Coordinates of C-alpha atoms in Angstrom, one line a residue:
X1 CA -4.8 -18.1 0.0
X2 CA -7.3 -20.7 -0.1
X3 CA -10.5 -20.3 -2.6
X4 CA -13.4 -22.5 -3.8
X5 CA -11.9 -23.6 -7.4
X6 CA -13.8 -21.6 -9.9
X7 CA -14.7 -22.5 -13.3
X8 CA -12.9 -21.6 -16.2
X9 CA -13.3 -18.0 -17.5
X10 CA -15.1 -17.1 -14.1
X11 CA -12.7 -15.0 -12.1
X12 CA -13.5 -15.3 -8.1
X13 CA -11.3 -12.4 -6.9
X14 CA -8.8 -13.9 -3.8
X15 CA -9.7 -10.4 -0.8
X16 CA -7.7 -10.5 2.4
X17 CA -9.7 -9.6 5.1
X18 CA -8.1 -7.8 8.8
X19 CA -10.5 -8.7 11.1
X20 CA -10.8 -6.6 14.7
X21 CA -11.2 -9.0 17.5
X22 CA -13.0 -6.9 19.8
X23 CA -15.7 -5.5 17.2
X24 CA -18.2 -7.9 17.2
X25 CA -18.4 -11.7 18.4
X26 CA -19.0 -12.9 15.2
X27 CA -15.5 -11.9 14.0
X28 CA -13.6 -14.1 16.2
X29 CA -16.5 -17.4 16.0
X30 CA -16.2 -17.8 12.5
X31 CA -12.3 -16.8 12.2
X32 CA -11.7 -21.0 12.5
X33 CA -14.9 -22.6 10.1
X34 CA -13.9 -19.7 7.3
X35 CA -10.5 -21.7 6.5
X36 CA -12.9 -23.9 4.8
X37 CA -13.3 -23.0 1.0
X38 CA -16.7 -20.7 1.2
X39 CA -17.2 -19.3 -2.0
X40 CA -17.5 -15.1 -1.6
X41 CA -16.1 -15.0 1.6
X42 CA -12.3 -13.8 2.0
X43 CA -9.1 -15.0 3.7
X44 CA -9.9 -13.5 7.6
X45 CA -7.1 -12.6 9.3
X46 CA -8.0 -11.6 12.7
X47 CA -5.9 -9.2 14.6
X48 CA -6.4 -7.3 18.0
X49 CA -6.8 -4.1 17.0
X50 CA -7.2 -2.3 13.6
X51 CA -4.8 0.1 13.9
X52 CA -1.9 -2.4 14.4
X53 CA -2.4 -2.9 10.4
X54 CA -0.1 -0.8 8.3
X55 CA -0.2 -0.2 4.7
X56 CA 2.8 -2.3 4.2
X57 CA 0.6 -5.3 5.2
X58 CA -2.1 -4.4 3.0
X59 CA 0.8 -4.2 0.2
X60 CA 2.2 -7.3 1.0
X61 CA -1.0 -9.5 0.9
X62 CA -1.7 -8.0 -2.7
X63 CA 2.2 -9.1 -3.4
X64 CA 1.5 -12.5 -2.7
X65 CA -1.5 -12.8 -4.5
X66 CA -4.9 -11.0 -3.0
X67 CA -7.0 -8.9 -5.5
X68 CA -8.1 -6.1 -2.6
X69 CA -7.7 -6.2 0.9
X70 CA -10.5 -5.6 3.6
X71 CA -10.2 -4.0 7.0
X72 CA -12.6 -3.8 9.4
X73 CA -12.6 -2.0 13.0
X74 CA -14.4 -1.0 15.6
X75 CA -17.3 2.0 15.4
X76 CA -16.5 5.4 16.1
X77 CA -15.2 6.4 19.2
X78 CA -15.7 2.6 20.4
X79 CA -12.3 1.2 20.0
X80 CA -11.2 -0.5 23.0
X81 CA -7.5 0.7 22.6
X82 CA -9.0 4.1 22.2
X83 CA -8.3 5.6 18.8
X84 CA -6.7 2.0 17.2
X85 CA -9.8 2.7 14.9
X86 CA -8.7 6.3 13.6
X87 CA -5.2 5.2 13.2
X88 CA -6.3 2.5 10.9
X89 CA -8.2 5.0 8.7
X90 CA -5.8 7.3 7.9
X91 CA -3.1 4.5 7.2
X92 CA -6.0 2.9 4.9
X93 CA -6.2 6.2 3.1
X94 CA -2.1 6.1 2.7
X95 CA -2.5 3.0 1.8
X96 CA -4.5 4.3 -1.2
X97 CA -3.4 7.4 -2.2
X98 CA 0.2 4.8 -2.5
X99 CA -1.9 2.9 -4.9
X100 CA -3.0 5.1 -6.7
X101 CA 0.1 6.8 -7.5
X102 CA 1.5 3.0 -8.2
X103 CA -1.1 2.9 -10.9
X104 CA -3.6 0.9 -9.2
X105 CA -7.3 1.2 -8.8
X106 CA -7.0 2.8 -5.0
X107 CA -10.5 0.7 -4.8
X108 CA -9.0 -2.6 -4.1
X109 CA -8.5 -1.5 -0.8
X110 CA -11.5 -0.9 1.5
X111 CA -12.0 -0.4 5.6
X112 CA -15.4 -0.6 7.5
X113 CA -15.8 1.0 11.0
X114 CA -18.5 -0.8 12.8
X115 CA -18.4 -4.0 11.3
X116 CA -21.0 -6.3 12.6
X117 CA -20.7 -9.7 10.5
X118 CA -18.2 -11.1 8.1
X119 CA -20.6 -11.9 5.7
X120 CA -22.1 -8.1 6.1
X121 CA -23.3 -5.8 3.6
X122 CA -20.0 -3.8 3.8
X123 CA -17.7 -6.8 2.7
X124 CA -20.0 -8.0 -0.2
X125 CA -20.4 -5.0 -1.5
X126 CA -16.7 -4.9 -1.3
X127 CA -16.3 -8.4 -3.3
X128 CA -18.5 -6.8 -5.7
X129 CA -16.2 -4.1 -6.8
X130 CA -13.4 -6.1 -7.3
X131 CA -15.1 -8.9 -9.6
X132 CA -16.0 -5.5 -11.5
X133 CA -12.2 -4.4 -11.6
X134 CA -10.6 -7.9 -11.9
X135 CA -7.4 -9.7 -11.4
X136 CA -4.9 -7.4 -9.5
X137 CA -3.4 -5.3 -12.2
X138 CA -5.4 -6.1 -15.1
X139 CA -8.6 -3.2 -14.3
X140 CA -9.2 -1.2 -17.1
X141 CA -7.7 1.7 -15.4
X142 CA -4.2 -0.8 -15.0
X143 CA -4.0 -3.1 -17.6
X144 CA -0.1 -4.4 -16.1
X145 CA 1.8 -7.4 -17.1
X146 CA 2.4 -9.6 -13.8
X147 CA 6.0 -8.3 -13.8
X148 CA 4.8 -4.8 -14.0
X149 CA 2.4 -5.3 -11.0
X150 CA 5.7 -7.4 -9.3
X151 CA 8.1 -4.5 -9.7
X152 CA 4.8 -1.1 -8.9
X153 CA 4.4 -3.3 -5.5
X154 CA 8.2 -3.5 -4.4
X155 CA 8.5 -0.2 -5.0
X156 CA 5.2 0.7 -2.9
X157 CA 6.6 -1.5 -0.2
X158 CA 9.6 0.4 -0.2
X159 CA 7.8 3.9 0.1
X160 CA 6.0 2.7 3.3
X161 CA 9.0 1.0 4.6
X162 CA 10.7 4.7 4.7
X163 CA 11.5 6.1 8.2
X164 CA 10.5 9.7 7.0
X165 CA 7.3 8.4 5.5
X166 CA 6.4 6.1 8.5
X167 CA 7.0 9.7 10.3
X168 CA 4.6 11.9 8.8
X169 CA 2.0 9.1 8.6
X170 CA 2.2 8.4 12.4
X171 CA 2.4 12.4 13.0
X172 CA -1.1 13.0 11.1
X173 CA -3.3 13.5 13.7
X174 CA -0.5 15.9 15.6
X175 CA -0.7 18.0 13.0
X176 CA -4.1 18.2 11.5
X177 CA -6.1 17.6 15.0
X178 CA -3.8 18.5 18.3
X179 CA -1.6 21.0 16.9
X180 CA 2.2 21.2 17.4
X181 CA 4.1 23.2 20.7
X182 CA 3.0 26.4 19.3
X183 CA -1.0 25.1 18.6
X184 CA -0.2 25.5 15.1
X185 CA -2.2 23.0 12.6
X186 CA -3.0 22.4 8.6
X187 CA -6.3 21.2 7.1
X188 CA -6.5 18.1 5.9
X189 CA -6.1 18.9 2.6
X190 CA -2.9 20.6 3.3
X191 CA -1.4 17.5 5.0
X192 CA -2.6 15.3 1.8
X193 CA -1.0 17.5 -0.9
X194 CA 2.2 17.2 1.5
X195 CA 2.2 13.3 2.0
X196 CA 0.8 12.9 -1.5
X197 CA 4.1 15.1 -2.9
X198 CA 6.5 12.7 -0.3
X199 CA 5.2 10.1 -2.1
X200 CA 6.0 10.7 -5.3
X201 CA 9.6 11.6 -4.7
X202 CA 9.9 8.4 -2.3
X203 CA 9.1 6.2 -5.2
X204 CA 10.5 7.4 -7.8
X205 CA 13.5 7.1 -5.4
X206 CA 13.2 3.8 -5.2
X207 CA 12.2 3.3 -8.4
X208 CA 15.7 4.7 -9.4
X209 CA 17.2 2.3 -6.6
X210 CA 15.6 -0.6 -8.3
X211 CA 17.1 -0.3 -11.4
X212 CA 20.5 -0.3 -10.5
X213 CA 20.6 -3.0 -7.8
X214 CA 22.4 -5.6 -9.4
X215 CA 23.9 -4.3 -12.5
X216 CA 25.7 -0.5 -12.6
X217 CA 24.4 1.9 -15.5
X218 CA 24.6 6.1 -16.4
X219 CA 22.3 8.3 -15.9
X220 CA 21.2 8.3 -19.3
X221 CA 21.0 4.2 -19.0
X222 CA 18.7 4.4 -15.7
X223 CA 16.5 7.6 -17.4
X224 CA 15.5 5.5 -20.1
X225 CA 14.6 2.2 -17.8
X226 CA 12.5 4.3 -15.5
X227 CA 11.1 7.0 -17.5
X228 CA 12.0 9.5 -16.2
X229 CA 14.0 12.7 -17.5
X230 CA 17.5 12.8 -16.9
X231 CA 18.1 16.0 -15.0
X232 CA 15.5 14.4 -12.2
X233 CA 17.3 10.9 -12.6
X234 CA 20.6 13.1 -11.5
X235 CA 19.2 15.0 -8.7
X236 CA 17.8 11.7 -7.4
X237 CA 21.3 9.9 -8.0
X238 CA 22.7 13.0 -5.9
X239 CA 20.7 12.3 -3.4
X240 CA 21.0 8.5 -3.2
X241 CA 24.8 9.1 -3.2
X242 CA 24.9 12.1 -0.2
X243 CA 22.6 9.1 2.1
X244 CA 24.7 6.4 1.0
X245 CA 22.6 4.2 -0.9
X246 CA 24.4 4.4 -4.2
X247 CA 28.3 4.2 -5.2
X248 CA 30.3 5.3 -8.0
X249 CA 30.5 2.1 -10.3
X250 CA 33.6 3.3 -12.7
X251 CA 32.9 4.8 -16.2
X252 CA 31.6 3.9 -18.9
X253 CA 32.5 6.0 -22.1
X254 CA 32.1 9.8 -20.7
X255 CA 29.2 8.8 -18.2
X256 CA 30.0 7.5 -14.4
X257 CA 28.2 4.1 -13.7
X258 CA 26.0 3.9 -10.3
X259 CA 25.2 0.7 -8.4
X260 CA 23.5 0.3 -5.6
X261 CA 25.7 0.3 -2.2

C-alpha cells in the first residue's frame, strides 16, 4: 500500500478503500491517477459490485497492513445487481461485530451507500477517525503488540472462513426479512445475539486450534496459552476431536497431548 512518506512522529493512517464501479463515474476516472501518492486519499480498489466484498477481505487488507478499510456502494434500492448493496451492509456489520469481539475498535471499518466522490465527505470523515484511533491495534481501546494484532486477525479470518458462519451470514435476510417455509422470522436483534454468540464459540475455536498447530500440549498447557478455563478448553478439544481437526498426541505425565490433525 502506497502512501505519501510522512514525517516523523506524524502517523498518516494506510485505509483500503472497495470502490463500486457502477455508483458514480468518478469512482472508476480516478481509480488509475490515485495510484499516485495523494496524501489523505486511500488505496481504491474498485470492484463491480459491493456485495461481492466479504468480511474476510476486509480482514485481510488490515492483515497486510491497512489501519480501516472503506466500502462504498450504491444508494438504496439503486444497485444495479439489485440488492449487491444490502448484502454488503450486513457483511460490513459482521465484519464489525468480528472486530469487536477480536478486540478491535469495530470503527476501523466503515461503508457508504450513495457514494458520490472519492474524495467525499463520507471518506474524509472516515480518515479522520482513524488518525484519532491510530496505528491498527495500538487505539486506546487495543493497545496490542504487533504479534497480538498478527495472531486476533488469523483467528478472525478463520471465523469468517467457517462454512457454518459463511451460512448464517448469507441466510440473514431469509430469516429476518422473507421468512423461512413456514413464514416464520426473528428481529434483528434476535439474529445479532445469535451470530454474535456463533462468533464467540468460532474463535475461541480457533483460537484453541491455533495453539496447538505445530507443537502438541494438555489441556491444562493450552488453558493457560489462551485464557481460557479448562473445563471450556475440554469441551472445545471434544469438539475439535468428534470433526476431526485435532488428534490424540500421546501423554504426557497423567494429561493426553492434542495436535492439530
Amino acid at each position: 500500500m502506497e502512501q505519501q512518506p510522512a514525517k516523523r512522529g506524524i502517523f498518516n493512517p494506510k485505509i483500503v478503500a472497495f470502490v463500486c464501479n457502477w455508483c458514480s463515474s468518478a469512482s472508476g476516472d480516478l481509480v488509475g491517477p490515485i495510484r499516485a501518492p495523494y496524501r489523505g486519499v486511500p488505496r481504491i480498489l474498485r470492484v463491480l459490485c459491493s456485495g461481492r466484498i466479504m468480511a474476510d477481505n476486509v480482514l485481510e487488507a488490515m492483515e497486510m497492513g491497512s489501519d480501516g478499510v472503506f466500502v462504498a456502494g450504491c444508494d438504496s434500492y439503486e444497485c444495479n445487481y439489485r440488492d449487491g448493496n444490502f448484502i454488503a451492509k450486513r457483511r460490513m456489520h459482521f465484519a464489525k461485530n468480528l472486530l469487536k469481539f477480536a478486540g478491535f475498535d469495530p470503527g476501523r471499518v466503515e461503508i457508504s451507500l450513495g457514494f458520490l466522490q472519492l474524495i467525499s465527505d463520507p471518506l474524509e470523515q472516515f480518515r479522520k477517525k482513524i488518525l484519532k484511533l491510530g496505528p491498527l491495534g495500538q487505539a486506546e481501546t487495543e493497545n496490542f503488540t504487533p504479534e497480538d494484532v498478527r495472531e486476533k486477525l488469523m483467528m478472525a479470518r478463520k471465523v469468517t472462513q467457517d462454512p457454518e458462519i459463511g451460512w448464517m451470514v448469507g441466510k440473514e435476510n431469509q430469516l429476518t426479512e422473507i421468512g423461512n417455509t413456514y413464514d416464520l422470522k426473528i428481529s434483528q436483534q434476535e439474529f445479532d445475539e445469535m451470530i454474535i454468540d456463533k462468533i464467540k464459540h468460532k474463535y475461541r475455536l480457533y483460537a484453541v486450534l491455533g495453539k496447538i498447530d505445530k507443537i502438541p500440549m494438555t489441556i491444562p498447557e493450552i488453558a493457560k496459552q489462551s485464557n481460557f478455563p479448562e473445563p471450556e478448553v475440554f469441551n472445545l478439544i471434544q469438539e475439535l476431536e468428534h470433526s476431526g481437526m485435532v488428534n490424540e498426541a500421546g501423554l504426557s505425565g497423567r494429561y493426553f497431548q492434542y495436535i492439530q490433525a
